[in-house]
Short mmCIF file of C-alpha atoms in Angstrom, two decimals:
data_model
loop_
_atom_site.label_atom_id
_atom_site.label_comp_id
_atom_site.label_asym_id
_atom_site.label_seq_id
_atom_site.Cartn_x
_atom_site.Cartn_y
_atom_site.Cartn_z
CA UNK A 27 15.08 17.37 -4.82
CA UNK A 28 15.95 17.32 -1.13
CA UNK A 29 13.28 16.20 1.29
CA UNK A 30 11.91 19.10 3.29
CA UNK A 31 10.22 19.08 6.65
CA UNK A 32 6.75 20.53 6.38
CA UNK A 33 4.72 22.49 8.90
CA UNK A 34 1.50 20.99 7.51
CA UNK A 35 2.05 17.55 9.08
CA UNK A 36 -0.03 17.16 12.23
CA UNK A 37 1.30 16.01 15.60
CA UNK A 38 -0.63 12.80 16.24
CA UNK A 39 1.68 10.84 18.52
CA UNK A 40 -1.31 9.58 20.55
CA UNK A 41 -3.02 8.06 17.50
CA UNK A 42 -3.12 4.25 18.05
CA UNK A 43 -2.02 3.53 14.45
CA UNK A 44 1.09 5.71 14.72
CA UNK A 45 1.90 4.44 18.22
CA UNK A 46 1.88 0.82 17.03
CA UNK A 47 3.91 1.72 13.95
CA UNK A 48 6.63 3.40 15.98
CA UNK A 49 7.03 0.95 18.84
CA UNK A 50 4.95 2.85 21.41
CA UNK A 51 2.05 1.28 23.30
CA UNK A 52 -1.29 2.16 21.66
CA UNK A 53 -4.37 2.93 23.75
CA UNK A 54 -6.31 0.35 21.70
CA UNK A 55 -5.55 -2.16 18.98
CA UNK A 56 -5.37 -0.07 15.80
CA UNK A 57 -7.08 -1.31 12.65
CA UNK A 58 -7.50 -0.12 9.09
CA UNK A 59 -8.19 -2.08 5.90
CA UNK A 60 -6.44 -2.04 2.57
CA UNK A 61 -8.99 -1.01 -0.09
CA UNK A 62 -11.28 0.29 2.64
CA UNK A 63 -12.05 3.30 0.42
CA UNK A 64 -13.71 1.72 -2.54
CA UNK A 65 -15.99 -0.75 -4.15
CA UNK A 66 -17.54 -2.33 -1.06
CA UNK A 67 -19.20 0.96 -0.08
CA UNK A 68 -22.50 2.03 -1.71
CA UNK A 69 -21.62 5.68 -1.09
CA UNK A 70 -18.41 5.13 -3.07
CA UNK A 71 -20.27 3.63 -6.02
CA UNK A 72 -22.66 6.59 -5.92
CA UNK A 73 -19.98 9.31 -6.07
CA UNK A 74 -17.99 7.39 -8.70
CA UNK A 75 -20.99 6.83 -11.01
CA UNK A 76 -20.00 7.80 -14.56
CA UNK A 77 -16.47 8.84 -13.54
CA UNK A 78 -13.48 6.80 -14.72
CA UNK A 79 -11.05 5.42 -12.15
CA UNK A 80 -8.08 7.50 -13.27
CA UNK A 81 -10.22 10.61 -13.68
CA UNK A 82 -11.40 10.23 -10.10
CA UNK A 83 -7.82 9.95 -8.83
CA UNK A 84 -6.99 13.43 -10.19
CA UNK A 85 -10.07 15.16 -8.70
CA UNK A 86 -8.95 16.48 -5.27
CA UNK A 87 -12.45 16.97 -3.82
CA UNK A 88 -13.55 13.51 -4.95
CA UNK A 89 -10.35 11.90 -3.61
CA UNK A 90 -10.97 13.63 -0.29
CA UNK A 91 -14.59 12.46 -0.10
CA UNK A 92 -13.79 8.84 -1.01
CA UNK A 93 -10.87 8.69 1.44
CA UNK A 94 -13.13 9.95 4.25
CA UNK A 95 -16.00 7.53 3.58
CA UNK A 96 -14.58 4.53 5.52
CA UNK A 97 -13.54 6.81 8.40
CA UNK A 98 -17.13 7.99 8.77
CA UNK A 99 -18.65 4.55 8.32
CA UNK A 100 -16.23 2.17 10.04
CA UNK A 101 -14.29 4.28 12.55
CA UNK A 102 -10.95 2.81 11.42
CA UNK A 103 -7.73 4.18 12.95
CA UNK A 104 -6.16 5.43 9.72
CA UNK A 105 -7.26 6.76 6.35
CA UNK A 106 -5.43 5.71 3.21
CA UNK A 107 -5.31 8.08 0.28
CA UNK A 108 -7.68 7.04 -2.49
CA UNK A 109 -5.45 6.58 -5.53
CA UNK A 110 -3.97 3.85 -7.70
CA UNK A 111 -0.44 2.57 -8.09
CA UNK A 112 -0.34 3.64 -11.77
CA UNK A 113 -1.32 7.26 -11.01
CA UNK A 114 2.29 8.57 -11.04
CA UNK A 115 2.93 6.80 -14.37
CA UNK A 116 -0.16 8.41 -15.87
CA UNK A 117 0.81 11.79 -14.42
CA UNK A 118 4.31 11.51 -15.89
CA UNK A 119 2.86 10.90 -19.35
CA UNK A 120 2.76 7.10 -19.80
CA UNK A 121 -0.14 6.18 -22.09
CA UNK A 122 -2.28 3.90 -19.92
CA UNK A 123 -5.81 3.38 -18.76
CA UNK A 124 -7.52 1.41 -15.99
CA UNK A 125 -9.99 -0.87 -17.75
CA UNK A 126 -12.96 -1.99 -15.61
CA UNK A 127 -12.74 -5.68 -14.86
CA UNK A 128 -9.15 -5.87 -16.19
CA UNK A 129 -6.95 -3.32 -14.44
CA UNK A 130 -4.17 -1.07 -15.76
CA UNK A 131 -3.50 -1.50 -19.48
CA UNK A 132 -0.39 0.03 -21.05
CA UNK A 133 -0.73 1.23 -24.67
CA UNK A 134 2.96 0.73 -25.51
CA UNK A 135 4.62 -1.91 -23.29
CA UNK A 136 8.19 -1.16 -22.23
CA UNK A 137 10.36 -4.05 -23.43
CA UNK A 138 13.53 -2.59 -24.98
CA UNK A 139 16.45 -0.40 -23.86
CA UNK A 140 15.13 2.41 -26.09
CA UNK A 141 11.68 2.18 -24.47
CA UNK A 142 13.27 2.38 -21.02
CA UNK A 143 15.32 5.43 -22.03
CA UNK A 144 12.16 7.07 -23.38
CA UNK A 145 10.25 6.72 -20.10
CA UNK A 146 9.22 10.15 -18.82
CA UNK A 147 10.28 11.42 -15.42
CA UNK A 148 7.69 12.59 -12.92
CA UNK A 149 7.68 16.26 -11.98
CA UNK A 150 6.24 17.42 -8.66
CA UNK A 151 3.62 19.63 -10.29
CA UNK A 152 2.22 16.76 -12.37
CA UNK A 153 0.73 15.25 -9.20
CA UNK A 154 -0.45 18.59 -7.86
CA UNK A 155 -4.04 17.29 -7.74
CA UNK A 156 -2.96 14.45 -5.45
CA UNK A 157 -1.06 16.85 -3.19
CA UNK A 158 -4.13 19.11 -3.05
CA UNK A 159 -6.28 16.11 -2.04
CA UNK A 160 -3.82 15.39 0.79
CA UNK A 161 -4.04 18.99 1.97
CA UNK A 162 -7.85 18.83 1.97
CA UNK A 163 -7.74 15.58 3.95
CA UNK A 164 -5.31 16.92 6.53
CA UNK A 165 -7.85 19.67 7.22
CA UNK A 166 -10.76 17.21 7.46
CA UNK A 167 -9.34 14.21 9.32
CA UNK A 168 -8.91 15.67 12.79
CA UNK A 169 -6.79 13.24 14.80
CA UNK A 170 -7.02 10.36 12.31
CA UNK A 171 -3.68 9.69 10.53
CA UNK A 172 -3.49 9.68 6.73
CA UNK A 173 -1.43 7.05 4.90
CA UNK A 174 0.01 7.97 1.54
CA UNK A 175 1.11 5.23 -0.83
CA UNK A 176 2.81 4.23 -4.03
CA UNK A 177 3.46 1.10 -6.03
CA UNK A 178 6.93 -0.38 -5.62
CA UNK A 179 9.29 -0.31 -8.62
CA UNK A 180 8.98 -4.06 -9.33
CA UNK A 181 5.19 -4.04 -9.42
CA UNK A 182 5.14 -0.95 -11.65
CA UNK A 183 7.71 -2.61 -13.92
CA UNK A 184 5.53 -5.70 -14.23
CA UNK A 185 2.61 -3.65 -15.53
CA UNK A 186 4.84 -1.75 -17.96
CA UNK A 187 6.61 -4.81 -19.35
CA UNK A 188 3.57 -7.10 -19.52
CA UNK A 189 1.30 -4.35 -20.83
CA UNK A 190 -1.23 -5.04 -18.06
CA UNK A 191 -2.00 -7.51 -15.28
CA UNK A 192 -0.25 -10.87 -15.61
CA UNK A 193 -0.63 -14.25 -13.98
CA UNK A 194 2.92 -15.51 -14.53
CA UNK A 195 4.94 -12.31 -15.23
CA UNK A 196 6.86 -14.18 -17.91
CA UNK A 197 7.90 -11.15 -19.99
CA UNK A 198 8.93 -9.34 -16.81
CA UNK A 199 11.07 -12.22 -15.61
CA UNK A 200 12.52 -12.72 -19.08
CA UNK A 201 13.82 -9.14 -19.09
CA UNK A 202 14.97 -9.38 -15.48
CA UNK A 203 16.92 -12.60 -16.00
CA UNK A 204 17.94 -12.14 -19.64
CA UNK A 205 18.80 -8.45 -19.79
CA UNK A 206 19.66 -7.28 -16.28
CA UNK A 207 21.23 -4.04 -17.53
CA UNK A 208 17.94 -2.91 -19.09
CA UNK A 209 16.05 -4.25 -16.09
CA UNK A 210 18.02 -2.22 -13.55
CA UNK A 211 17.73 0.88 -15.76
CA UNK A 212 13.95 0.40 -15.81
CA UNK A 213 13.71 -0.08 -12.06
CA UNK A 214 15.99 2.88 -11.47
CA UNK A 215 13.66 5.12 -13.50
CA UNK A 216 10.61 3.75 -11.67
CA UNK A 217 12.31 4.23 -8.31
CA UNK A 218 12.77 7.91 -9.18
CA UNK A 219 9.06 8.19 -10.08
CA UNK A 220 7.99 6.42 -6.88
CA UNK A 221 10.17 8.65 -4.68
CA UNK A 222 8.88 11.81 -6.34
CA UNK A 223 5.25 10.68 -5.94
CA UNK A 224 5.73 9.90 -2.25
CA UNK A 225 7.64 13.14 -1.67
CA UNK A 226 4.70 15.11 -3.06
CA UNK A 227 2.38 13.33 -0.62
CA UNK A 228 4.77 13.86 2.30
CA UNK A 229 5.20 17.55 1.53
CA UNK A 230 1.40 17.91 1.54
CA UNK A 231 1.16 16.31 4.98
CA UNK A 232 0.59 12.51 4.98
CA UNK A 233 1.39 10.90 8.34
CA UNK A 234 2.75 7.57 7.03
CA UNK A 235 3.51 5.95 3.68
CA UNK A 236 2.96 2.44 2.36
CA UNK A 237 4.87 0.89 -0.53
CA UNK A 238 2.80 -1.79 -2.28
CA UNK A 239 4.89 -4.45 -3.99
CA UNK A 240 1.77 -6.34 -4.99
CA UNK A 241 3.42 -8.83 -7.35
CA UNK A 242 6.75 -9.43 -5.58
CA UNK A 243 5.42 -12.79 -4.40
CA UNK A 244 6.00 -14.08 -7.93
CA UNK A 245 9.76 -14.02 -7.26
CA UNK A 246 12.16 -16.35 -5.52
CA UNK A 247 14.13 -14.94 -2.60
CA UNK A 248 17.33 -14.92 -4.69
CA UNK A 249 15.58 -13.09 -7.54
CA UNK A 250 14.12 -10.56 -5.12
CA UNK A 251 17.46 -9.86 -3.48
CA UNK A 252 19.32 -9.35 -6.74
CA UNK A 253 16.78 -7.62 -8.94
CA UNK A 254 14.35 -5.81 -6.63
CA UNK A 255 15.66 -5.21 -3.12
CA UNK A 256 18.25 -2.50 -4.00
CA UNK A 257 15.57 -0.37 -5.65
CA UNK A 258 12.98 -0.71 -2.87
CA UNK A 259 15.80 0.01 -0.43
CA UNK A 260 16.50 3.29 -2.19
CA UNK A 261 12.84 4.34 -1.93
CA UNK A 262 12.84 3.89 1.84
CA UNK A 263 16.31 5.39 2.30
CA UNK A 264 15.52 8.58 0.40
CA UNK A 265 12.30 9.10 2.38
CA UNK A 266 13.77 8.34 5.80
CA UNK A 267 14.34 11.97 6.75
CA UNK A 268 10.61 12.70 6.52
CA UNK A 269 10.37 10.98 9.89
CA UNK A 270 7.08 9.18 9.25
CA UNK A 271 6.40 5.42 9.54
CA UNK A 272 7.14 3.53 6.34
CA UNK A 273 5.15 0.35 5.59
CA UNK A 274 6.10 -2.34 3.07
CA UNK A 275 3.51 -4.83 1.79
CA UNK A 276 3.25 -7.55 -0.82
CA UNK A 277 1.00 -10.54 -1.50
CA UNK A 278 2.31 -14.10 -1.30
CA UNK A 279 5.58 -12.77 0.09
CA UNK A 280 6.02 -15.12 3.05
CA UNK A 281 9.37 -16.34 1.70
CA UNK A 282 10.50 -12.74 1.15
CA UNK A 283 9.52 -11.21 4.50
CA UNK A 284 13.05 -11.09 5.89
CA UNK A 285 14.40 -9.38 2.79
CA UNK A 286 11.41 -7.03 2.58
CA UNK A 287 12.12 -6.01 6.17
CA UNK A 288 15.73 -5.33 5.23
CA UNK A 289 14.55 -2.87 2.57
CA UNK A 290 14.15 -0.32 5.34
CA UNK A 291 10.48 -0.12 6.27
CA UNK A 292 9.39 0.41 9.88
CA UNK A 293 6.32 -1.82 9.42
CA UNK A 294 6.10 -5.01 7.35
CA UNK A 295 2.71 -6.08 6.03
CA UNK A 296 1.89 -9.78 6.28
CA UNK A 297 -0.68 -11.57 4.15
CA UNK A 298 -2.93 -14.32 5.54
CA UNK A 299 -0.68 -17.23 4.52
CA UNK A 300 1.92 -16.70 7.26
CA UNK A 301 1.10 -16.63 11.00
CA UNK A 302 2.26 -13.43 12.68
CA UNK A 303 4.71 -15.17 15.06
CA UNK A 304 6.44 -16.79 12.08
CA UNK A 305 6.46 -13.41 10.32
CA UNK A 306 8.09 -11.90 13.41
CA UNK A 307 10.81 -14.56 13.29
CA UNK A 308 11.47 -13.92 9.59
CA UNK A 309 11.41 -10.12 9.80
CA UNK A 310 13.43 -10.00 13.02
CA UNK A 311 12.95 -7.79 16.07
CA UNK A 312 12.46 -4.05 16.06
CA UNK A 313 9.90 -3.71 13.27
CA UNK A 314 6.12 -3.58 13.59
CA UNK A 315 3.87 -6.00 11.72
CA UNK A 316 0.61 -5.30 9.92
CA UNK A 317 -2.09 -7.84 9.06
CA UNK A 318 -3.38 -10.41 8.52
CA UNK A 319 -7.04 -11.52 8.51
CA UNK A 320 -7.98 -13.44 5.37
CA UNK A 321 -10.37 -11.11 3.46
CA UNK A 322 -12.52 -14.14 2.62
CA UNK A 323 -13.18 -14.76 6.33
CA UNK A 324 -15.44 -11.69 6.31
CA UNK A 325 -17.97 -13.74 4.30
CA UNK A 326 -18.16 -16.59 6.85
CA UNK A 327 -20.45 -15.06 9.46
CA UNK A 328 -20.03 -13.23 12.75
CA UNK A 329 -18.89 -16.18 14.86
CA UNK A 330 -16.12 -17.06 12.40
CA UNK A 331 -14.97 -13.46 12.02
CA UNK A 332 -14.75 -13.03 15.79
CA UNK A 333 -12.90 -16.33 16.19
CA UNK A 334 -10.40 -15.37 13.48
CA UNK A 335 -9.91 -11.88 14.89
CA UNK A 336 -9.21 -13.33 18.34
CA UNK A 337 -6.73 -15.79 16.84
CA UNK A 338 -4.85 -13.02 15.04
CA UNK A 339 -4.85 -10.84 18.17
CA UNK A 340 -3.34 -13.74 20.13
CA UNK A 341 -0.76 -14.33 17.38
CA UNK A 342 0.04 -10.61 17.38
CA UNK A 343 0.69 -10.73 21.12
CA UNK A 344 3.02 -13.68 20.55
CA UNK A 345 4.79 -11.74 17.78
CA UNK A 346 5.28 -8.82 20.18
CA UNK A 347 6.78 -11.21 22.72
CA UNK A 348 9.18 -12.37 19.99
CA UNK A 349 10.41 -8.81 19.43
CA UNK A 350 7.99 -7.20 16.97
CA UNK A 351 7.80 -3.48 17.76
CA UNK A 352 4.02 -3.27 17.34
CA UNK A 353 0.99 -4.65 15.53
CA UNK A 354 -1.54 -2.93 13.28
CA UNK A 355 -4.62 -5.03 12.57
CA UNK A 356 -5.47 -5.28 8.87
CA UNK A 357 -6.57 -7.76 6.28
CA UNK A 358 -3.97 -9.95 4.59
CA UNK A 359 -4.89 -8.17 1.34
CA UNK A 360 -7.60 -5.75 0.23
CA UNK A 361 -11.31 -5.61 1.00
CA UNK A 362 -13.15 -7.64 -1.64
CA UNK A 363 -15.79 -5.72 -3.65
CA UNK A 364 -18.73 -7.84 -2.42
CA UNK A 365 -17.83 -7.53 1.27
CA UNK A 366 -20.76 -6.43 3.45
CA UNK A 367 -19.78 -3.00 4.84
CA UNK A 368 -21.70 -3.81 8.02
CA UNK A 369 -19.34 -6.71 8.67
CA UNK A 370 -16.34 -4.37 8.36
CA UNK A 371 -17.87 -1.90 10.82
CA UNK A 372 -18.64 -4.70 13.29
CA UNK A 373 -15.12 -6.08 12.90
CA UNK A 374 -13.58 -2.70 13.76
CA UNK A 375 -15.79 -2.46 16.87
CA UNK A 376 -14.83 -5.99 17.90
CA UNK A 377 -11.08 -5.32 17.46
CA UNK A 378 -11.36 -2.08 19.44
CA UNK A 379 -13.07 -4.01 22.24
CA UNK A 380 -10.18 -6.45 22.69
CA UNK A 381 -7.73 -5.72 25.47
CA UNK A 382 -4.39 -4.26 24.41
#
């Protein structure tokens, strides 16, 4: 399906988040947090009471409410759609569930050529509830940008092959290294699903997209280049004509940052292990960076949080001097469930008070 321009997308060129993502000068340092809409907020736990994770992701009004909660509470510069990376797999017909305390669990792991061939394709209408949630949010958010997202093909493949979360990804790597034909067929199918899921969000009006390759840090650079990069590249290439900023993020991916930048994103997310100036050197000039406060620092008290925020702001300025196109303040991974929401609100206020 060809990408279409859509009249529903708002014109928000003055929004600090979009300015930083596109190489313009923002009016303030933009900040949002991965997993800002979720478990750390009491209002989230209240509206989710008795509702399963996947069920909540297909309820447009609930998705809208949860996505808006951190905007109301924290005043962050972007909303991110409340969803989960396995939502498009579930929508397509893969038998899976998100088990509390475990994560996504796949009923029938995909480990053979026949299983790969049997994978369903995602049709636009199967994520109609997600698109409707985006439309509701576009109406509610005013001048705050909305980020849509999807899991990258490798990370989705890891869940499918392992049957759930994995520490070492041994079955995944065994297929990748031992049966590359089946591996590339699997990632090709997942790339199609990812593109279709993001296209549905773009057509409904999201202002940016983020591709989460959460587990790519388990790979060597050579493995990433051969077995993953071409597929992530295709995701970004096929969505380029939408004209919105594209963000790429993974955890523990310091050694992969250059290659992840090559995949075609406009913004590269950086976890807390790599200083932003070093990330700028690895990614190369012309792309914005996003990150990278250690989420654990939020538990260390106000003085430490402010010291760490100042350090990252200084490192971001150095990264800009090295050629980075912009900087979006974020955590180096997601908000932890036990994080004090008041600390997040205070951190946003502190970041907004720093000079640009």
